[in-house]
Amino acid sequence: MFHFLEDTVVNPTADLLSILPMLVIMIALFYFMLIRPENKRKKEAEKMRSELRNGDRVTTIGGICGVVVDVKSDKFVIETGADQVRVEFAMWALSTNETAAEKAKAEAKKAEEARAKAKADKKIKK
């Protein structure tokens, strides 16, 4: 009845070899698009938390903004608003450090200006 099926030979090894490159490509995509960026974000967050200092303006993951007045190994205390309320948070609750971000932005601007000046000096010497 189905004579065309009798002529075909099923080779499981060939099927596996045809699927293997696609599987490798999928794993590579997952690594470069999901796993690697997440690990990078975790490292940056850990660095930000380890560099927290008194006087830094910060925001917590709950949206509370204030100035750091005390840093402990796993906790930090911020002072919020004009009424000077002090609140203690776990270190993992730190979302952003505006002071460090401003310093990084200023350093990047200074480096860009230095590169522009070096480029201009190079053009003048020619």
N, CA, C and O of each residue as an XYZ file, in Angstrom:
504
protein
N       0.806     -1.178      0.000
C       0.000      0.000      0.000
C       0.870      1.271      0.000
O       0.683      2.132     -0.859
N       1.810      1.404      0.938
C       2.706      2.552      0.990
C       4.093      2.109      0.544
O       4.983      1.899      1.367
N       4.265      1.970     -0.751
C       5.528      1.476     -1.273
C       6.647      2.519     -1.175
O       7.822      2.157     -1.113
N       6.299      3.785     -1.162
C       7.339      4.805     -1.098
C       8.048      4.804      0.248
O       9.183      5.271      0.339
N       7.400      4.284      1.313
C       8.030      4.223      2.620
C       9.035      3.093      2.708
O       9.962      3.165      3.515
N       8.888      2.085      1.932
C       9.795      0.943      1.992
C      11.159      1.288      1.426
O      12.153      0.672      1.812
N      11.234      2.236      0.540
C      12.497      2.580     -0.087
C      13.362      3.499      0.781
O      14.576      3.556      0.586
N      12.765      4.212      1.728
C      13.531      5.136      2.555
C      14.145      4.396      3.722
O      13.525      3.509      4.310
N      15.357      4.765      4.047
C      16.067      4.157      5.166
C      16.229      5.243      6.229
O      16.694      6.344      5.932
N      15.853      4.938      7.443
C      15.955      5.884      8.542
C      17.327      5.726      9.175
O      17.707      4.636      9.604
N      18.074      6.840      9.227
C      19.403      6.832      9.811
C      19.384      7.770     11.018
O      19.451      8.986     10.839
N      19.293      7.243     12.238
C      19.197      8.108     13.420
C      20.438      8.980     13.621
O      20.323     10.089     14.143
N      21.602      8.514     13.227
C      22.817      9.298     13.386
C      22.769     10.544     12.504
O      23.168     11.624     12.939
N      22.297     10.408     11.302
C      22.192     11.553     10.391
C      21.183     12.565     10.918
O      21.393     13.771     10.789
N      20.096     12.092     11.507
C      19.113     13.006     12.079
C      19.717     13.802     13.231
O      19.495     15.007     13.346
N      20.483     13.122     14.081
C      21.120     13.789     15.215
C      22.138     14.813     14.733
O      22.215     15.916     15.274
N      22.913     14.459     13.726
C      23.926     15.383     13.200
C      23.299     16.597     12.535
O      23.910     17.665     12.503
N      22.103     16.455     12.009
C      21.450     17.616     11.401
C      20.851     18.542     12.462
O      20.693     19.737     12.212
N      20.523     18.023     13.619
C      19.948     18.827     14.700
C      21.037     19.484     15.554
O      20.814     20.561     16.107
N      22.192     18.861     15.667
C      23.263     19.326     16.543
C      23.715     20.768     16.265
O      23.843     21.533     17.221
N      23.962     21.180     15.029
C      24.372     22.583     14.818
C      23.316     23.597     15.276
O      23.654     24.640     15.836
N      22.057     23.290     15.039
C      20.992     24.198     15.475
C      20.957     24.282     17.000
O      20.727     25.356     17.556
N      21.180     23.179     17.665
C      21.195     23.161     19.126
C      22.358     23.996     19.665
O      22.188     24.737     20.633
N      23.511     23.885     19.059
C      24.672     24.667     19.476
C      24.411     26.155     19.272
O      24.762     26.968     20.127
N      23.802     26.514     18.156
C      23.479     27.917     17.885
C      22.488     28.450     18.917
O      22.634     29.579     19.386
N      21.499     27.666     19.268
C      20.509     28.102     20.268
C      21.163     28.309     21.634
O      20.870     29.294     22.313
N      22.034     27.406     22.038
C      22.717     27.547     23.330
C      23.598     28.794     23.321
O      23.633     29.531     24.307
N      24.307     29.037     22.226
C      25.146     30.234     22.126
C      24.304     31.504     22.212
O      24.691     32.461     22.882
N      23.160     31.515     21.538
C      22.276     32.689     21.608
C      21.781     32.928     23.021
O      21.770     34.067     23.488
N      21.370     31.865     23.710
C      20.928     32.020     25.094
C      22.043     32.586     25.958
O      21.803     33.453     26.798
N      23.262     32.098     25.754
C      24.377     32.574     26.564
C      24.634     34.056     26.319
O      24.710     34.841     27.265
N      24.769     34.441     25.044
C      25.136     35.826     24.741
C      23.998     36.817     24.912
O      24.259     38.001     25.124
N      22.737     36.378     24.830
C      21.626     37.308     24.944
C      20.976     37.329     26.320
O      20.335     38.318     26.676
N      21.122     36.271     27.098
C      20.463     36.212     28.398
C      21.433     36.061     29.563
O      21.402     36.864     30.495
N      22.271     35.071     29.528
C      23.101     34.738     30.685
C      24.220     35.748     30.896
O      24.410     36.232     32.011
N      24.960     36.071     29.846
C      26.099     36.974     29.974
C      25.688     38.385     30.417
O      26.313     38.928     31.327
N      24.662     39.001     29.809
C      24.253     40.334     30.279
C      23.760     40.331     31.734
O      23.999     41.285     32.474
N      23.085     39.274     32.132
C      22.611     39.199     33.517
C      23.783     39.117     34.487
O      23.765     39.768     35.532
N      24.784     38.340     34.163
C      25.974     38.253     35.020
C      26.687     39.592     35.087
O      27.196     39.967     36.142
N      26.731     40.313     33.983
C      27.359     41.637     33.961
C      26.609     42.607     34.869
O      27.224     43.364     35.620
N      25.273     42.582     34.797
C      24.466     43.455     35.665
C      24.677     43.120     37.133
O      24.753     44.020     37.969
N      24.774     41.832     37.456
C      25.007     41.428     38.849
C      26.354     41.923     39.353
O      26.457     42.388     40.488
N      27.391     41.830     38.520
C      28.713     42.308     38.917
C      28.711     43.811     39.141
O      29.302     44.297     40.105
N      28.049     44.555     38.252
C      27.971     46.009     38.404
C      27.226     46.396     39.679
O      27.629     47.326     40.378
N      26.137     45.683     39.985
C      25.370     45.973     41.200
C      26.202     45.667     42.440
O      26.168     46.427     43.407
N      26.939     44.575     42.425
C      27.784     44.213     43.557
C      28.898     45.236     43.748
O      29.237     45.586     44.878
N      29.465     45.715     42.645
C      30.507     46.740     42.725
C      29.934     48.027     43.313
O      30.562     48.656     44.165
N      28.734     48.420     42.859
C      28.096     49.627     43.364
C      27.856     49.515     44.870
O      28.082     50.472     45.610
N      27.404     48.362     45.315
C      27.136     48.171     46.747
C      28.419     48.161     47.566
O      28.437     48.655     48.693
N      29.483     47.609     47.015
C      30.735     47.561     47.774
C      31.408     48.936     47.850
O      32.188     49.188     48.768
N      31.113     49.826     46.896
C      31.717     51.157     46.875
C      30.845     52.216     47.559
O      31.130     53.408     47.445
N      29.812     51.811     48.250
C      28.912     52.750     48.927
C      29.646     53.447     50.073
O      30.291     52.792     50.892
N      29.545     54.766     50.125
C      30.235     55.569     51.141
C      29.255     56.532     51.810
O      28.180     56.812     51.281
N      29.646     57.031     52.979
C      28.850     58.048     53.664
C      28.791     59.302     52.787
O      29.785     59.691     52.175
N      27.625     59.919     52.738
C      27.434     61.129     51.947
C      26.915     60.873     50.545
O      26.557     61.820     49.844
N      26.862     59.623     50.118
C      26.339     59.310     48.784
C      24.827     59.478     48.755
O      24.133     59.087     49.693
N      24.315     60.068     47.662
C      22.869     60.149     47.464
C      22.433     58.862     46.772
O      22.965     58.510     45.719
N      21.464     58.159     47.364
C      21.054     56.855     46.844
C      19.536     56.774     46.737
O      18.801     57.577     47.311
N      19.095     55.770     45.976
C      17.687     55.416     45.879
C      17.586     53.922     46.135
O      18.386     53.142     45.619
N      16.598     53.522     46.936
C      16.403     52.108     47.214
C      15.466     51.505     46.171
O      14.880     52.222     45.360
N      15.334     50.184     46.202
C      14.442     49.533     45.243
C      12.987     49.880     45.519
O      12.130     49.686     44.657
N      12.702     50.387     46.704
C      11.346     50.818     47.034
C      11.074     52.256     46.641
O       9.953     52.740     46.801
N      12.101     52.959     46.119
C      11.915     54.332     45.676
C      12.223     55.374     46.729
O      11.946     56.554     46.515
N      12.781     54.981     47.851
C      13.118     55.940     48.910
C      14.475     56.555     48.595
O      15.459     55.841     48.401
N      14.521     57.877     48.548
C      15.756     58.605     48.239
C      16.306     59.221     49.507
O      15.549     59.636     50.385
N      17.613     59.280     49.603
C      18.227     59.889     50.770
C      19.736     59.903     50.655
O      20.308     59.542     49.627
N      20.371     60.334     51.749
C      21.823     60.426     51.832
C      22.306     59.374     52.816
O      21.745     59.232     53.902
N      23.343     58.636     52.442
C      23.882     57.581     53.294
C      24.599     58.219     54.480
O      25.439     59.101     54.302
N      24.261     57.767     55.706
C      24.922     58.274     56.902
C      25.721     57.191     57.615
O      26.567     57.507     58.452
N      25.471     55.912     57.301
C      26.220     54.825     57.924
C      26.198     53.609     57.001
O      25.167     53.260     56.426
N      27.364     52.977     56.874
C      27.475     51.779     56.043
C      28.050     50.662     56.897
O      29.116     50.803     57.496
N      27.326     49.547     56.945
C      27.796     48.348     57.640
C      28.054     47.281     56.587
O      27.875     47.541     55.398
N      28.465     46.104     56.989
C      28.811     45.066     56.013
C      27.612     44.633     55.183
O      27.748     44.430     53.977
N      26.443     44.487     55.794
C      25.275     44.020     55.051
C      24.082     44.960     55.153
O      22.991     44.626     54.692
N      24.279     46.140     55.756
C      23.194     47.119     55.888
C      23.739     48.525     55.696
O      24.939     48.769     55.825
N      22.829     49.447     55.385
C      23.199     50.847     55.316
C      22.046     51.679     55.839
O      20.890     51.260     55.788
N      22.372     52.872     56.348
C      21.371     53.777     56.913
C      21.350     55.029     56.056
O      22.393     55.605     55.747
N      20.127     55.449     55.669
C      19.997     56.698     54.922
C      19.149     57.681     55.714
O      18.308     57.314     56.534
N      19.413     58.942     55.426
C      18.662     60.037     56.034
C      17.831     60.666     54.930
O      18.361     61.062     53.892
N      16.528     60.756     55.157
C      15.635     61.241     54.112
C      15.043     62.590     54.477
O      14.674     62.830     55.627
N      14.957     63.458     53.501
C      14.221     64.713     53.620
C      14.737     65.682     54.658
O      15.761     65.462     55.305
N      13.982     66.774     54.795
C      14.340     67.848     55.719
C      14.093     67.449     57.163
O      14.700     68.016     58.071
N      13.207     66.476     57.393
C      12.907     66.064     58.763
C      13.964     65.108     59.317
O      13.871     64.705     60.476
N      14.945     64.742     58.532
C      16.099     63.931     58.911
C      15.722     62.585     59.539
O      16.288     62.175     60.553
N      14.774     61.923     58.926
C      14.395     60.584     59.368
C      15.463     59.614     58.881
O      15.851     59.647     57.714
N      15.931     58.763     59.762
C      16.949     57.771     59.396
C      16.292     56.401     59.289
O      15.540     55.981     60.168
N      16.595     55.715     58.188
C      16.017     54.404     57.924
C      17.148     53.459     57.556
O      18.036     53.800     56.775
N      17.101     52.250     58.141
C      18.129     51.249     57.859
C      17.609     50.256     56.827
O      16.473     49.790     56.920
N      18.454     49.931     55.836
C      18.081     49.007     54.773
C      19.124     47.908     54.648
O      20.284     48.084     55.021
N      18.693     46.783     54.121
C      19.636     45.729     53.748
C      20.393     46.198     52.513
O      19.858     46.952     51.701
N      21.624     45.757     52.375
C      22.464     46.212     51.269
C      21.862     45.851     49.907
O      22.036     46.600     48.946
N      21.167     44.733     49.808
C      20.583     44.327     48.533
C      19.452     45.247     48.092
O      19.037     45.191     46.934
N      18.936     46.103     48.997
C      17.835     47.009     48.661
C      18.309     48.272     47.945
O      17.487     49.104     47.561
N      19.624     48.428     47.760
C      20.156     49.592     47.062
C      19.887     49.459     45.572
O      20.226     48.449     44.955
N      19.273     50.490     45.001
C      18.955     50.460     43.573
C      19.953     51.281     42.766
O      20.564     50.767     41.829
N      20.124     52.555     43.122
C      21.056     53.415     42.389
C      21.843     54.286     43.356
O      21.379     54.622     44.446
N      23.037     54.638     42.929
C      23.890     55.549     43.683
C      24.132     56.749     42.782
O      24.997     56.705     41.907
N      23.366     57.830     42.989
C      23.455     58.997     42.116
C      24.808     59.672     42.197
O      25.298     60.185     41.191
N      25.429     59.686     43.375
C      26.728     60.327     43.534
C      27.783     59.623     42.684
O      28.562     60.276     41.988
N      27.807     58.303     42.742
C      28.778     57.546     41.949
C      28.493     57.695     40.457
O      29.422     57.768     39.654
N      27.227     57.740     40.086
C      26.870     57.905     38.678
C      27.319     59.268     38.164
O      27.808     59.381     37.040
N      27.154     60.299     38.982
C      27.589     61.639     38.582
C      29.104     61.696     38.442
O      29.619     62.324     37.516
N      29.826     61.041     39.359
C      31.293     61.010     39.270
C      31.729     60.302     38.001
O      32.630     60.772     37.306
N      31.106     59.185     37.692
C      31.456     58.431     36.485
C      31.164     59.252     35.238
O      31.938     59.232     34.281
N      30.045     59.974     35.249
C      29.684     60.816     34.108
C      30.700     61.943     33.933
O      31.091     62.258     32.809
N      31.131     62.555     35.048
C      32.113     63.634     34.987
C      33.458     63.116     34.487
O      34.125     63.785     33.697
N      33.861     61.930     34.939
C      35.126     61.352     34.482
C      35.070     61.019     32.994
O      36.045     61.231     32.273
N      33.942     60.501     32.535
C      33.790     60.187     31.121
C      33.857     61.464     30.285
O      34.464     61.474     29.214
N      33.238     62.536     30.769
C      33.267     63.809     30.052
C      34.686     64.356     30.001
O      35.127     64.871     28.974
N      35.407     64.238     31.132
C      36.785     64.718     31.185
C      37.670     63.913     30.227
O      38.524     64.484     29.550
N      37.475     62.621     30.168
C      38.247     61.773     29.262
C      37.931     62.115     27.811
O      38.832     62.151     26.972
N      36.667     62.365     27.511
C      36.271     62.740     26.148
C      36.898     64.069     25.756
O      37.359     64.226     24.625
N      36.922     65.036     26.684
C      37.542     66.326     26.398
C      39.041     66.165     26.165
O      39.614     66.826     25.298
N      39.673     65.288     26.939
C      41.113     65.048     26.767
C      41.388     64.417     25.403
O      42.366     64.774     24.746
N      40.541     63.487     24.973
C      40.706     62.875     23.654
C      40.510     63.908     22.548
O      41.249     63.912     21.564
N      39.517     64.782     22.708
C      39.265     65.821     21.713
C      40.436     66.799     21.639
O      40.828     67.229     20.554
N      40.989     67.144     22.794
C      42.127     68.062     22.824
C      43.339     67.412     22.168
O      44.060     68.066     21.414
N      43.571     66.126     22.449
C      44.699     65.424     21.840
C      44.531     65.339     20.330
O      45.503     65.476     19.588
N      43.319     65.116     19.876
C      43.035     65.046     18.447
C      43.276     66.408     17.798
O      43.838     66.483     16.705
N      42.852     67.492     18.470
C      43.041     68.835     17.943
C      44.533     69.178     17.907
O      45.001     69.779     16.940
N      45.283     68.805     18.947
C      46.724     69.058     18.963
C      47.422     68.296     17.843
O      48.368     68.799     17.237
N      46.959     67.105     17.578
C      47.541     66.279     16.520
C      47.304     66.928     15.153
O      48.188     66.901     14.297
N      46.128     67.507     14.944
C      45.815     68.181     13.679
C      46.664     69.433     13.527
O      47.113     69.749     12.425
N      46.888     70.148     14.626
C      47.691     71.386     14.569
C      49.140     71.080     14.211
O      49.766     71.835     13.467
N      49.677     69.984     14.731
C      51.069     69.622     14.471
C      51.290     69.218     13.028
O      52.406     69.350     12.524
N      50.282     68.738     12.356
C      50.418     68.356     10.946
C      50.497     69.593     10.128
O      50.616     69.518      8.905
